[in-house]
XYZ file of C-alpha atoms in Angstrom:
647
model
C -5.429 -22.979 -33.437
C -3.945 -24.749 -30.067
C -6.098 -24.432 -26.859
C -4.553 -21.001 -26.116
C -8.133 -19.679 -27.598
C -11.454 -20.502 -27.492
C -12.884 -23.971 -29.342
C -13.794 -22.646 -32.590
C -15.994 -25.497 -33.384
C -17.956 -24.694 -30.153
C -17.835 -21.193 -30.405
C -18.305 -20.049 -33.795
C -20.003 -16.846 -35.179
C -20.341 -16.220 -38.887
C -19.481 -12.015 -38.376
C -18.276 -9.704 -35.753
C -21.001 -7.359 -34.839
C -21.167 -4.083 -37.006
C -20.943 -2.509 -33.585
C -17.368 -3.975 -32.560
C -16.243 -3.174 -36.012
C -17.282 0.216 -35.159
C -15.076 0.553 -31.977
C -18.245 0.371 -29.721
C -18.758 -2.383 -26.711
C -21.639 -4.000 -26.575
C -22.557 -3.984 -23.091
C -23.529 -7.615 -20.795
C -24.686 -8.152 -17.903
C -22.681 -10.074 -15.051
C -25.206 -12.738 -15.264
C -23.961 -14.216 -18.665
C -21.521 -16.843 -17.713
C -20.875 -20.400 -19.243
C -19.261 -23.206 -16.795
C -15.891 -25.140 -16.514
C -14.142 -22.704 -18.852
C -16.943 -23.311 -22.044
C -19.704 -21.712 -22.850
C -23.133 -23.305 -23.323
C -22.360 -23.969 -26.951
C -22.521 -26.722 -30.273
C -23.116 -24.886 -33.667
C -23.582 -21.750 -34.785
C -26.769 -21.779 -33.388
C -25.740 -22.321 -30.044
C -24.065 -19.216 -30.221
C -26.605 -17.018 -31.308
C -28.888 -18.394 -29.081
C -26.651 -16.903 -25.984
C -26.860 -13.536 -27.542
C -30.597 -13.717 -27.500
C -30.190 -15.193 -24.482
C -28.527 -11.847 -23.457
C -30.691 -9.439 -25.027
C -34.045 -11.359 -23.584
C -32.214 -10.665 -19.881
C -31.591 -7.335 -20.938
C -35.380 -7.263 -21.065
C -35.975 -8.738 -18.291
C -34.367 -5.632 -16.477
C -30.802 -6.895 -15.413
C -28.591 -4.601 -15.325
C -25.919 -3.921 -18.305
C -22.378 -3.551 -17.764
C -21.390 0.574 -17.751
C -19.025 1.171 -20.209
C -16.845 4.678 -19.995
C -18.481 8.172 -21.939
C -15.326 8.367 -23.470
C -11.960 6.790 -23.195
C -10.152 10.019 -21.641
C -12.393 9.201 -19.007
C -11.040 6.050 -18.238
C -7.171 7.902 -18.851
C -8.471 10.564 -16.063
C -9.751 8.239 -13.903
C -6.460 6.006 -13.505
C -4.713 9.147 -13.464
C -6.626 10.362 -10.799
C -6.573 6.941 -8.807
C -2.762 5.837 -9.171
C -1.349 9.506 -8.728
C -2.027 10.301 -5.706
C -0.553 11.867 -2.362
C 2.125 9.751 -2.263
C 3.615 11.429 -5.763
C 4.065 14.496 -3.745
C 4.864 13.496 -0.276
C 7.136 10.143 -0.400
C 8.858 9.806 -3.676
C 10.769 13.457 -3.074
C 11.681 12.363 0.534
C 13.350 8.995 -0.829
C 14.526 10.678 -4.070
C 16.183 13.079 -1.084
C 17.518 10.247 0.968
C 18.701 7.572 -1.416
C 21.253 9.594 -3.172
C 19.449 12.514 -4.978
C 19.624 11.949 -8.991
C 20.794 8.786 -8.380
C 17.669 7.105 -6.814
C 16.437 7.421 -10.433
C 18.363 4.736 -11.775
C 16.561 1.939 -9.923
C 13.852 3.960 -9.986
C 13.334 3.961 -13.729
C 15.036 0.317 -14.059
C 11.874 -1.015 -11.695
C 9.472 0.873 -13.587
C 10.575 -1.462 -16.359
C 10.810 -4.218 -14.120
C 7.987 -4.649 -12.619
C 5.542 -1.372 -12.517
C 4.562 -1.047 -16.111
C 3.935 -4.627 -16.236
C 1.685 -5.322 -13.704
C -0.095 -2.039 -14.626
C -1.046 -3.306 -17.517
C -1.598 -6.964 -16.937
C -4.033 -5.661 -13.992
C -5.581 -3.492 -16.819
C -5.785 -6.110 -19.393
C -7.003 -8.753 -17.438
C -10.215 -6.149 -16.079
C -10.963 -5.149 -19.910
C -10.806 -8.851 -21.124
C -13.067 -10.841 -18.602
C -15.342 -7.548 -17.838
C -15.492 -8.044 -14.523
C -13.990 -6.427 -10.958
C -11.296 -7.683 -9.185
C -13.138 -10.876 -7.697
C -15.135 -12.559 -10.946
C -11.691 -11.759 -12.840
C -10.213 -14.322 -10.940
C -12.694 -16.704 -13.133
C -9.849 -16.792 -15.552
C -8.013 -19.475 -13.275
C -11.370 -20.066 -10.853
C -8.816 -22.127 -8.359
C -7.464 -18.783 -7.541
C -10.150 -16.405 -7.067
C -8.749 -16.172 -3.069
C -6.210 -13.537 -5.165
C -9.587 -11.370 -5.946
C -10.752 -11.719 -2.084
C -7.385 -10.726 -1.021
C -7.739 -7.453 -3.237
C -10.515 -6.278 -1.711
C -9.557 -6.921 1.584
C -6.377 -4.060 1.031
C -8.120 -1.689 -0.839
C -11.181 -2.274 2.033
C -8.664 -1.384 4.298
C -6.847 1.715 2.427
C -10.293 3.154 2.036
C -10.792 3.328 5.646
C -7.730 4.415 6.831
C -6.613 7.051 3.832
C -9.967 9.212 4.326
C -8.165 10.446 7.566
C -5.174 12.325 5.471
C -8.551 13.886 3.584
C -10.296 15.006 6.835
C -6.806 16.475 8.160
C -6.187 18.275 5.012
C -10.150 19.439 4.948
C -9.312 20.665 8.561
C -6.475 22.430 7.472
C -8.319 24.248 4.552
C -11.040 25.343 6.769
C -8.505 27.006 9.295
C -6.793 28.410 6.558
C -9.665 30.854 5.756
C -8.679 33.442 8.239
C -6.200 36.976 8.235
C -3.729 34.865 10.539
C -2.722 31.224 9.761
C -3.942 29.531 13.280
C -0.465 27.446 12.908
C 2.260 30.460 12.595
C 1.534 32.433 15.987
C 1.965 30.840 20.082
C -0.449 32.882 21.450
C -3.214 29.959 20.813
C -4.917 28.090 23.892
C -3.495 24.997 22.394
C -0.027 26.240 22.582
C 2.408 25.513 25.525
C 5.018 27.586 26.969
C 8.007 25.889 25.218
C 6.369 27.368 21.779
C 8.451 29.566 19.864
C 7.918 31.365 16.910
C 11.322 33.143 15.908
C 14.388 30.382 16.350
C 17.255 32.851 15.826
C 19.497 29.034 15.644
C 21.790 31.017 13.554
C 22.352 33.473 16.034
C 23.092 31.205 18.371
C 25.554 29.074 15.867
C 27.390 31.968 15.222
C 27.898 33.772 18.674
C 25.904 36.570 18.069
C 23.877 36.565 21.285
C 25.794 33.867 23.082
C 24.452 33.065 26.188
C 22.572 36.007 26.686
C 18.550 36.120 26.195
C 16.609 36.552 23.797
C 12.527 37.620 24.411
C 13.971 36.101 28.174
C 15.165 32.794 26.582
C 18.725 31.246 26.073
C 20.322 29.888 23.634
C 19.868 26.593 25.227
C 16.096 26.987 25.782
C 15.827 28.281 22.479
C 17.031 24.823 21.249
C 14.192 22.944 23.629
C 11.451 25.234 21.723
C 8.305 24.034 19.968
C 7.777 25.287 16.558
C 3.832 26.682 16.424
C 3.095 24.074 13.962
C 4.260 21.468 15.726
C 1.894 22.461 18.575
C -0.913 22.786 15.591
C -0.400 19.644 14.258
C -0.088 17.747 17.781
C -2.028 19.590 20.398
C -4.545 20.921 17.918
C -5.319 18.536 15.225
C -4.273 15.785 16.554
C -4.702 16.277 20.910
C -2.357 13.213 21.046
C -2.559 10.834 23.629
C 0.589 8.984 25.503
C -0.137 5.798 23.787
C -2.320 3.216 21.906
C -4.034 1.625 25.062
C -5.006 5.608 25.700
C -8.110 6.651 23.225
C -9.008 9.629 24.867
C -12.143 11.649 23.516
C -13.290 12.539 20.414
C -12.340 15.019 18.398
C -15.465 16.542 17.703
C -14.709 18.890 15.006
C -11.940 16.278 13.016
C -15.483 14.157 13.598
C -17.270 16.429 11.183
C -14.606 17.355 8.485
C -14.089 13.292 8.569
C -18.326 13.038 7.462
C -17.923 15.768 5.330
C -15.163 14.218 3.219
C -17.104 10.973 2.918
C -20.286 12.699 2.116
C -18.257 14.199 -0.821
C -16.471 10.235 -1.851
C -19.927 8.924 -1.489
C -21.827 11.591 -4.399
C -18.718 11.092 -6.768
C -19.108 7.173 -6.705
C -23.025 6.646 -6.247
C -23.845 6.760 -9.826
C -21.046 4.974 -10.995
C -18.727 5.297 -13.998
C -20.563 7.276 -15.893
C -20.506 10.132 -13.291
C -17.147 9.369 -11.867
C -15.447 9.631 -15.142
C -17.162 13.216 -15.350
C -16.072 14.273 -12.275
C -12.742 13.143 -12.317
C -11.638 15.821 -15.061
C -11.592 18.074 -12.351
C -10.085 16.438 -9.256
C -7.163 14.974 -11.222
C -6.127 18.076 -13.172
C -6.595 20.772 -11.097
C -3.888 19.749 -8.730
C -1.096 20.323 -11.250
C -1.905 23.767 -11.891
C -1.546 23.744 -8.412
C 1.785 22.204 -8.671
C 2.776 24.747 -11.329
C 1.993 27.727 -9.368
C 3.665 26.450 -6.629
C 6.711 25.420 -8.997
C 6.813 29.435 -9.960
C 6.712 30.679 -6.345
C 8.756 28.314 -4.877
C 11.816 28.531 -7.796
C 11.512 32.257 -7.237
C 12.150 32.368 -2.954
C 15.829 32.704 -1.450
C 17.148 29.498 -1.095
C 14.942 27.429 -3.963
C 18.557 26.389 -5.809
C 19.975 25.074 -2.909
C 16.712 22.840 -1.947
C 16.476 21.790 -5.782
C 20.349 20.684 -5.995
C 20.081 18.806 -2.666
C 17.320 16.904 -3.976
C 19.003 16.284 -7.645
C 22.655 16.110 -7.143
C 23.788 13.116 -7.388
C 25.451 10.570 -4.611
C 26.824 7.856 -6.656
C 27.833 5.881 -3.128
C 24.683 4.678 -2.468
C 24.071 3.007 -5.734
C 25.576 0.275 -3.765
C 23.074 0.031 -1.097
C 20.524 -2.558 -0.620
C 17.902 -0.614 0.659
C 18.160 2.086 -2.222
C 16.763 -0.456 -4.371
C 14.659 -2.094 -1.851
C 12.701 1.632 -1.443
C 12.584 2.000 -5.260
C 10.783 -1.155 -5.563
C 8.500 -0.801 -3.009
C 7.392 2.968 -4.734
C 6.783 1.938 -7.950
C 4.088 -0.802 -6.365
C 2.610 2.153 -4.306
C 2.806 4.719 -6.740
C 1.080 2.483 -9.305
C -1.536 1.266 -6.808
C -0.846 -2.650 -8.308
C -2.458 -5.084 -6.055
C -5.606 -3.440 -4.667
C -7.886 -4.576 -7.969
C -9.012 -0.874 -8.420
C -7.057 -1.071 -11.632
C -9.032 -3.904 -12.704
C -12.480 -2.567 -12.019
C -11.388 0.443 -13.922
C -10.283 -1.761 -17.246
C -13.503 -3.766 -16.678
C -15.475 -0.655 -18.120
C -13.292 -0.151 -21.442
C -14.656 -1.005 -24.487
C -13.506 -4.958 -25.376
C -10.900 -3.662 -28.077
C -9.454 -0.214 -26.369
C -5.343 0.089 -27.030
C -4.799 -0.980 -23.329
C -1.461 -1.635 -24.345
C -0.759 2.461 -25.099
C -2.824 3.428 -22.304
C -0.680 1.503 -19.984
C 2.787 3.300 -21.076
C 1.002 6.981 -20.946
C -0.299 6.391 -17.733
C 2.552 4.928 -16.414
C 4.756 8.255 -18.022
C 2.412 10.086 -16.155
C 2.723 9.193 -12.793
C 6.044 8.990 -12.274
C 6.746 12.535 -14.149
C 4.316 13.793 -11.479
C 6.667 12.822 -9.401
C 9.743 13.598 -10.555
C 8.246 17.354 -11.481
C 6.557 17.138 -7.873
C 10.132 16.941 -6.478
C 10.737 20.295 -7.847
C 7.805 21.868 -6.169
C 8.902 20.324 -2.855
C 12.533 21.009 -2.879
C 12.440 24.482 -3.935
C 9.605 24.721 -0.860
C 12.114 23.114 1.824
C 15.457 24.773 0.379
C 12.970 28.501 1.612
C 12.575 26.995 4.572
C 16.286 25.859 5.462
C 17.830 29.415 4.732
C 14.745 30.961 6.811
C 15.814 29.070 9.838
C 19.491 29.047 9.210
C 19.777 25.009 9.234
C 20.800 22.219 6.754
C 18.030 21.105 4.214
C 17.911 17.404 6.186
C 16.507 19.316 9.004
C 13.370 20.341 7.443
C 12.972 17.292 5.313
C 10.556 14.344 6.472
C 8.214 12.062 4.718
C 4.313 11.236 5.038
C 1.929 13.190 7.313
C 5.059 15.774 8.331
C 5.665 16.276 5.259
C 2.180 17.469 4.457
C 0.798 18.658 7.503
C 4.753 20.209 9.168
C 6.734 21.167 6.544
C 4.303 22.476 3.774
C 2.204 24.639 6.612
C 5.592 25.989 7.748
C 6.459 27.476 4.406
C 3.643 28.782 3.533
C 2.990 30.677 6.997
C 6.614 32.258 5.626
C 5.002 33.577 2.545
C 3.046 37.023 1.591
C -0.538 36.630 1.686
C -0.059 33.535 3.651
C -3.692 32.112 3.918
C -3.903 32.278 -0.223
C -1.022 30.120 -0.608
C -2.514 27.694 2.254
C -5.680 27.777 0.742
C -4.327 26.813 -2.340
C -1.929 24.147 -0.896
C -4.555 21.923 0.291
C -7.314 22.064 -1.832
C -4.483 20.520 -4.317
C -3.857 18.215 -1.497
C -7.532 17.199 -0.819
C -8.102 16.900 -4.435
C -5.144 14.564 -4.915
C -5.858 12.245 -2.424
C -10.645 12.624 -2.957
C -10.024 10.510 -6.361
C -7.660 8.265 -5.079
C -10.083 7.514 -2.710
C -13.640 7.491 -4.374
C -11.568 5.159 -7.475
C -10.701 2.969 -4.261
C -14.261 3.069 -3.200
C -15.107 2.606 -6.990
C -13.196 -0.687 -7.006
C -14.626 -2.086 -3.965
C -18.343 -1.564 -5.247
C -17.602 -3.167 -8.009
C -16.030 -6.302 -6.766
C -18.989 -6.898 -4.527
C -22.087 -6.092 -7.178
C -20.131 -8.536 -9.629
C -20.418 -11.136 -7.041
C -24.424 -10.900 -7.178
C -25.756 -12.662 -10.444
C -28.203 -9.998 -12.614
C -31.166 -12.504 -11.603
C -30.350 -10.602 -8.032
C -30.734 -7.096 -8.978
C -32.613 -4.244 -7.552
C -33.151 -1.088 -8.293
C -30.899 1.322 -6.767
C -28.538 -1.440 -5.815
C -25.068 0.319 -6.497
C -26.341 3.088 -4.381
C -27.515 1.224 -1.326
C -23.720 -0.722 -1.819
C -21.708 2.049 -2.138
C -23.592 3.964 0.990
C -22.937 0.744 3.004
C -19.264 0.672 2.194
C -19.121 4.220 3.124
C -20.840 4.028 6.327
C -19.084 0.828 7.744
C -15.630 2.277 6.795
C -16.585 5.761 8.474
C -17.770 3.899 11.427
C -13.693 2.000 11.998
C -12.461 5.755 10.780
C -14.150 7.156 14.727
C -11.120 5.123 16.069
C -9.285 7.778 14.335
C -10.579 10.607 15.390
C -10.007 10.325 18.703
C -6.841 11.354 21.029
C -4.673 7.854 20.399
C -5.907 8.198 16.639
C -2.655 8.658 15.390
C -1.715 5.386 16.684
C -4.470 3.504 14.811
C -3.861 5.166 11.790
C -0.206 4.487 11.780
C -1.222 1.182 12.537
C -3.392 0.804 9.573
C -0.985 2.376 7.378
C 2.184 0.197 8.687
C 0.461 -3.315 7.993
C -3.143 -3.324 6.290
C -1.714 -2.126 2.878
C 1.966 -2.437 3.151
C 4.729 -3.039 0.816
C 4.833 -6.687 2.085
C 0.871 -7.269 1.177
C 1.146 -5.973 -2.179
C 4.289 -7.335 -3.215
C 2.782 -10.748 -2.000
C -0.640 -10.120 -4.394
C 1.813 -8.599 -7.020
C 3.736 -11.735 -7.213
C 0.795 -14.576 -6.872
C -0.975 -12.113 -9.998
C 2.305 -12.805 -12.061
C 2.198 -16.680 -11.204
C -1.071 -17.381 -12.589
C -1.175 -15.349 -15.440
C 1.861 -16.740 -16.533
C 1.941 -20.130 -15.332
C -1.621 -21.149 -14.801
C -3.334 -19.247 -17.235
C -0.868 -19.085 -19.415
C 1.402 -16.114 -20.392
C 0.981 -16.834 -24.519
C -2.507 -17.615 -24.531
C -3.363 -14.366 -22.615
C -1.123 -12.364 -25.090
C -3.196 -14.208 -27.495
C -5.980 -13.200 -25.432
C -4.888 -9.243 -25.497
C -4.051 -9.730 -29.831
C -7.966 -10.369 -29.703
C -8.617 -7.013 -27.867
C -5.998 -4.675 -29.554
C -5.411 -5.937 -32.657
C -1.612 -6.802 -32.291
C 0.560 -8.964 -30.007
C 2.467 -6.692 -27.540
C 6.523 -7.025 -27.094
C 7.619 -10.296 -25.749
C 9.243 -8.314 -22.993
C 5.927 -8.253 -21.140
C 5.636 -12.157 -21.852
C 9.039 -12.509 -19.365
C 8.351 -10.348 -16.911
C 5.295 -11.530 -15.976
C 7.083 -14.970 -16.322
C 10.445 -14.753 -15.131
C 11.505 -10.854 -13.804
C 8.769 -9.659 -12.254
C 7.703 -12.419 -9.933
C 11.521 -12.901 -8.626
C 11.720 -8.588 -8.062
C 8.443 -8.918 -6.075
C 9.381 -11.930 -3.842
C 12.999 -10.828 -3.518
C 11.673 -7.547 -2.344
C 9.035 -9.121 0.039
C 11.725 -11.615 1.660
C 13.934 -8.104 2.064
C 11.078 -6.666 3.995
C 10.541 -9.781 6.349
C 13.808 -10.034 7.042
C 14.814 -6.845 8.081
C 11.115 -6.182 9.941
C 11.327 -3.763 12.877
C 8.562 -3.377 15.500
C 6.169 -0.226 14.454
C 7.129 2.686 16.793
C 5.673 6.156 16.396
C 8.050 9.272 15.991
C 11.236 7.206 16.683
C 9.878 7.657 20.281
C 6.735 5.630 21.568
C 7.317 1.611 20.742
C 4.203 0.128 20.072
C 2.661 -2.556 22.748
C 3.270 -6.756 21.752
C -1.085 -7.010 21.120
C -0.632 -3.623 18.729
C 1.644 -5.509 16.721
C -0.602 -8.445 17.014
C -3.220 -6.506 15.897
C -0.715 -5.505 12.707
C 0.154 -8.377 11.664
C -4.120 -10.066 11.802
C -4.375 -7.522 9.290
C -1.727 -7.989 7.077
C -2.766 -11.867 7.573
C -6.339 -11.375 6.465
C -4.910 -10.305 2.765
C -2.055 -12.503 2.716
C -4.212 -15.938 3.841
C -6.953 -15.537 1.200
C -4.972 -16.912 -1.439
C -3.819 -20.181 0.045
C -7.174 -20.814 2.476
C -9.196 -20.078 -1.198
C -6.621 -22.805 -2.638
C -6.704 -25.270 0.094
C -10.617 -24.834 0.436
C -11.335 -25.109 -3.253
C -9.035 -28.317 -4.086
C -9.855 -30.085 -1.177
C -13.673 -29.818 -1.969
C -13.527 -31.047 -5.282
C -13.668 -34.126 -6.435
C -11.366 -36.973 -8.549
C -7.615 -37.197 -8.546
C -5.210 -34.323 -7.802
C -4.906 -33.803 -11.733
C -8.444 -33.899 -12.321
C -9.534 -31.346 -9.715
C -6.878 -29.011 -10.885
C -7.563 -29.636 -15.086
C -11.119 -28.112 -13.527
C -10.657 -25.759 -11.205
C -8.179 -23.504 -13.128
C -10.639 -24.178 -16.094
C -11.892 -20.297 -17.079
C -15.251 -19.697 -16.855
C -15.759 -17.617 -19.934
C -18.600 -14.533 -20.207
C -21.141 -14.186 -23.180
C -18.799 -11.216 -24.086
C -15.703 -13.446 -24.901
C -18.441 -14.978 -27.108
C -19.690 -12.457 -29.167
C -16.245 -10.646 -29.471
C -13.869 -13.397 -30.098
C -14.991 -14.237 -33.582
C -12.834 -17.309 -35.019
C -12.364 -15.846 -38.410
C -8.954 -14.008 -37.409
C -5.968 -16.311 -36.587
C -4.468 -14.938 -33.691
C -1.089 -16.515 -34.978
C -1.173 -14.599 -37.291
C -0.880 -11.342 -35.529
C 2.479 -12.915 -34.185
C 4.645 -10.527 -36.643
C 3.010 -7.359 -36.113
C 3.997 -4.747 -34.004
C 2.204 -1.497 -32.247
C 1.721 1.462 -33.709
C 0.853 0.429 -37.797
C -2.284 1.020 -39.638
C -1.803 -2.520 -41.647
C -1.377 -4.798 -38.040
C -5.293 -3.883 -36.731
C -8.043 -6.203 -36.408
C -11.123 -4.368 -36.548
């Protein structure tokens, strides 16, 4: 065999274990880890001497690697992380805005191109080296600035994503009362310019003209402030004029924000083996939600015309730039590629799980939530639009209005209006509480793989996971205050943008592909499944997907527009500042870690870089990667057959 797997000679064991035959990992520690891409090795005695190497550490009270209960936890739990809120609130708006039915065509072509890929070569590459998304950089060790760079987006989408929890938390709370707090004016929050009744039809049509109407005109009518509005703004919110305004605190936002990180904090503490328990819940219960929605909104005047707008098709925009610019650019968010989360999820399969299958399901998954979530949301706005007697774009909108504007609005319109609330955003808190404690889940586990098993303590994940939640809640008071808004958009618009994560997407593709290798890590994934998946994954992450990501990311740079906030307030130059140091602090770990690493090495240019992308292999890779099966041989077989497994 060529160097695309490990040195048999140095490497060898007589058997696989009875308990890989058996389907079942054998759990390591993080401390087991050879140097310069071999493992402490010479004959077969070598080998079995790191094994009881292992098991004597395992002694010794170092910690073993968690593996999943069962593998639907693991199927949950990426459920539960990669669909999230943006399923519900930004692929219908851009489904709505890029030509209806027609937005599906890059969609689905992207999927292809570049989402399922990098799903599952994030995936893969956690389940093979066993490790979070720092150590499983050690597969080209020259690049581990691509692991640091992970964790510094999905540090940041941590902090800043709680907030849409705590507002949706609010909104629950307030819902629990005979009178929605958001459908009448007669609030103290409410200003003189709220109205609750429009009557724009009236107006369109002639039927009151200019006379009054409860002692407005038709003109003031159109100057009014929907109640929500004033909710969302004066309530939730209390606004400021500006980013250099912070105002005070928001006392009881303060509270629902602690309360929602309390919760993040007990799903996470005790790791996998709880999260994958709890995660049954928060990632199915939000599509009965869906469904009941589905049935009540299909059934309210006006449903077919919001569901047609959002599915006919406008076959002039196919030609667009930008229709295919916002396709790619949701199929990166939607999959949540590039924060490593992905990684530290594969990192606790079992070394020979199908990741392969898992990776088309899940990916089937997510975007059919959205598709079907399109439904929900449509039928929802078309209510709305014959209600108030305008056009369907009026009442359309993307992100927080979406969620906090629109959504409220319709269901103040329904019977029994605080049930339908209520209902509304528990599915919304419990769509965006596992995106977040998988996030949080992800970070942990970055950091704890970066401390050797020689350094562990008791209650260590604990202790890390309560100091990850308290230093993100402490940035999160920023947000709580009267210019909140403006931090949070600010967060939202750079710190984990479609330009970050296209950058990590690509860089992931280049060494894989080119560094690593892409044959020897198919060879590399023939070891874990049992079969060599289609070539077509080969090429993307070789050829497609690395040009779709950079062509994508150069679309974004050059058509960059200053951040404003509501088409109205422009951002100040040290905001944007501020934007772009964050974006910056992702972006720069790769080539600083480069730079830094090759420059401190020593020998010729070709020498330092024969060692430094040089894997650094775990005891795992040794006591699953048996040399008795020929990997080349597996180069025929195909998915799906009893006669093409390993094991």
């Amino acid at each position: 065999m060529e160097k695309s797997s490990l040195d048999a000679d140095c490497c060898a064991l007589n058997t696989v274990l009875v308990e890989e035959k058996r389907g079942h990992l054998i759990p390591n520690g993080n401390a087991h880890q050879g140097v310069n891409g071999t493992l402490i090795c010479g004959p077969i005695s070598a080998a079995t001497g790191a094994i009881s190497s292992a098991a004597a550490e395992k002694k010794k009270g170092y910690p073993e690697r968690e593996t999943w209960t069962r593998q639907m936890d693991f199927m949950m739990s990426c459920v539960g992380f990669a669909v999230g809120l943006g399923n519900v609130w930004r692929f219908p708006y851009l489904c709505y805005k890029n030509g209806g039915g027609v937005f599906l065509i890059p969609y689905v072509l992207f999927i292809f191109l570049g989402g399922i890929p990098i799903f599952f070569l994030e995936i893969a590459l956690g389940q093979f080296m066993k490790a979070g998304s720092i150590n499983v950089w050690n597969i080209a060790p020259l690049f581990k600035g691509l692991g640091f760079a992970s964790m510094v987006i999905v540090f940041f989408c941590n902090t800043y994503y709680i907030m849409v929890l705590a507002w949706g938390f609010y909104y629950f709370i307030k819902s629990f009362s005979s009178t929605l707090p958001w459908s009448t004016c007669d609030n103290p929050w409410n200003t003189e310019n709220c109205i609750e009744i429009f009557r724009h039809g009236d107006c369109l049509n002639g039927t009151i003209g200019n006379s009054t109407f409860g002692n407005l005109t038709c003109e003031e009518l159109a100057n009014g402030r929907s109640p929500i509005i004033e909710f969302w703004e004066n309530k939730v919110l209390n606004i400021s004029d500006g980013l250099d305004e912070p105002g005070a605190m928001n006392w009881e936002m303060l509270l629902c924000l602690m309360a929602v990180w309390v919760m993040v904090y007990f799903c996470v503490w005790k790791g996998v083996k709880s999260t994958g328990k709890i995660v049954y819940f928060t990632a199915t219960f939000p599509y009965v939600v869906l469904i009941i929605l589905l049935v009540r909104g299909v059934t309210l005047p006006g449903a077919y015309d919001g569901i047609m707008y959002y599915v006919k098709p406008n076959w002039s925009k196919l030609g667009e730039a930008q229709v295919w610019i916002d396709a790619g650019t949701q199929i990166f968010f939607s999959y949540a590629i590039g924060l490593g989360a992905l990684t530290a999820l594969g990192s606790y399969n079992r070394f020979n799980n199908d990741c392969y299958k898992d990776a088309f399901v899940l990916a089937f998954i997510n975007s059919g939530t959205s598709f079907f979530s399109g439904f929900v949301v449509f039928s929802i706005l078309g209510f709305m639009a014959s209600e108030q007697g305008v056009d369907i774009s009026k009442v359309a909108e993307s992100g927080p209005g979406l969620a906090f504007i629109a959504y409220p609005k319709a269901v103040s319109m329904m019977p029994v209006a605080p049930v339908w609330a209520a209902l509304f955003f528990i599915m919304l808190l419990l769509l965006g509480l596992d995106s977040q404690f998988v996030g949080v889940e992800g970070f942990v586990t970055g950091i704890l793989d970066l401390f050797p098993g020689k350094y562990y303590m008791r209650y260590q994940r604990e202790i890390a996971v309560a100091i990850c939640c308290l230093l993100c809640f402490i940035i999160d008071i920023s947000m709580v205050t009267q210019g909140g808004m403006y931090v949070f958009q600010l967060f939202d618009y750079y710190s984990a943008s479609g330009m970050t994560l296209l950058w990590q997407a690509f860089w992931e593709c280049v060494v894989v592909a080119w560094v690593y290798g892409a044959d020897r890590f198919m060879d590399d994934i023939a070891r874990m499944i049992g079969y060599r998946p289609f070539p077509w994954m080969k090429w993307c992450w070789s050829f497609i997907t690395p040009c779709v990501c950079m062509g994508i990311f150069l679309f974004h740079l050059l058509n960059y527009k200053p951040l404003t906030y509501n088409n109205v307030y422009v951002y100040p130059w040290w905001g944007e500042v501020i934007g772009w140091c964050m974006a910056l602090s992702s972006m720069l770990c790769i080539p600083v870690s480069f730079v830094y690493k090759l420059s401190g090495a020593k020998g010729t240019f070709r020498e330092r870089w024969e060692i430094l992308t040089k894997p650094v292999w775990g005891a795992h890779h040794l006591e699953y990667m048996a040399p008795d099966t020929d990997i080349k041989s597996l180069a025929s077989l195909s998915p799906g057959t009893e006669e093409n497994k390993i094991l």
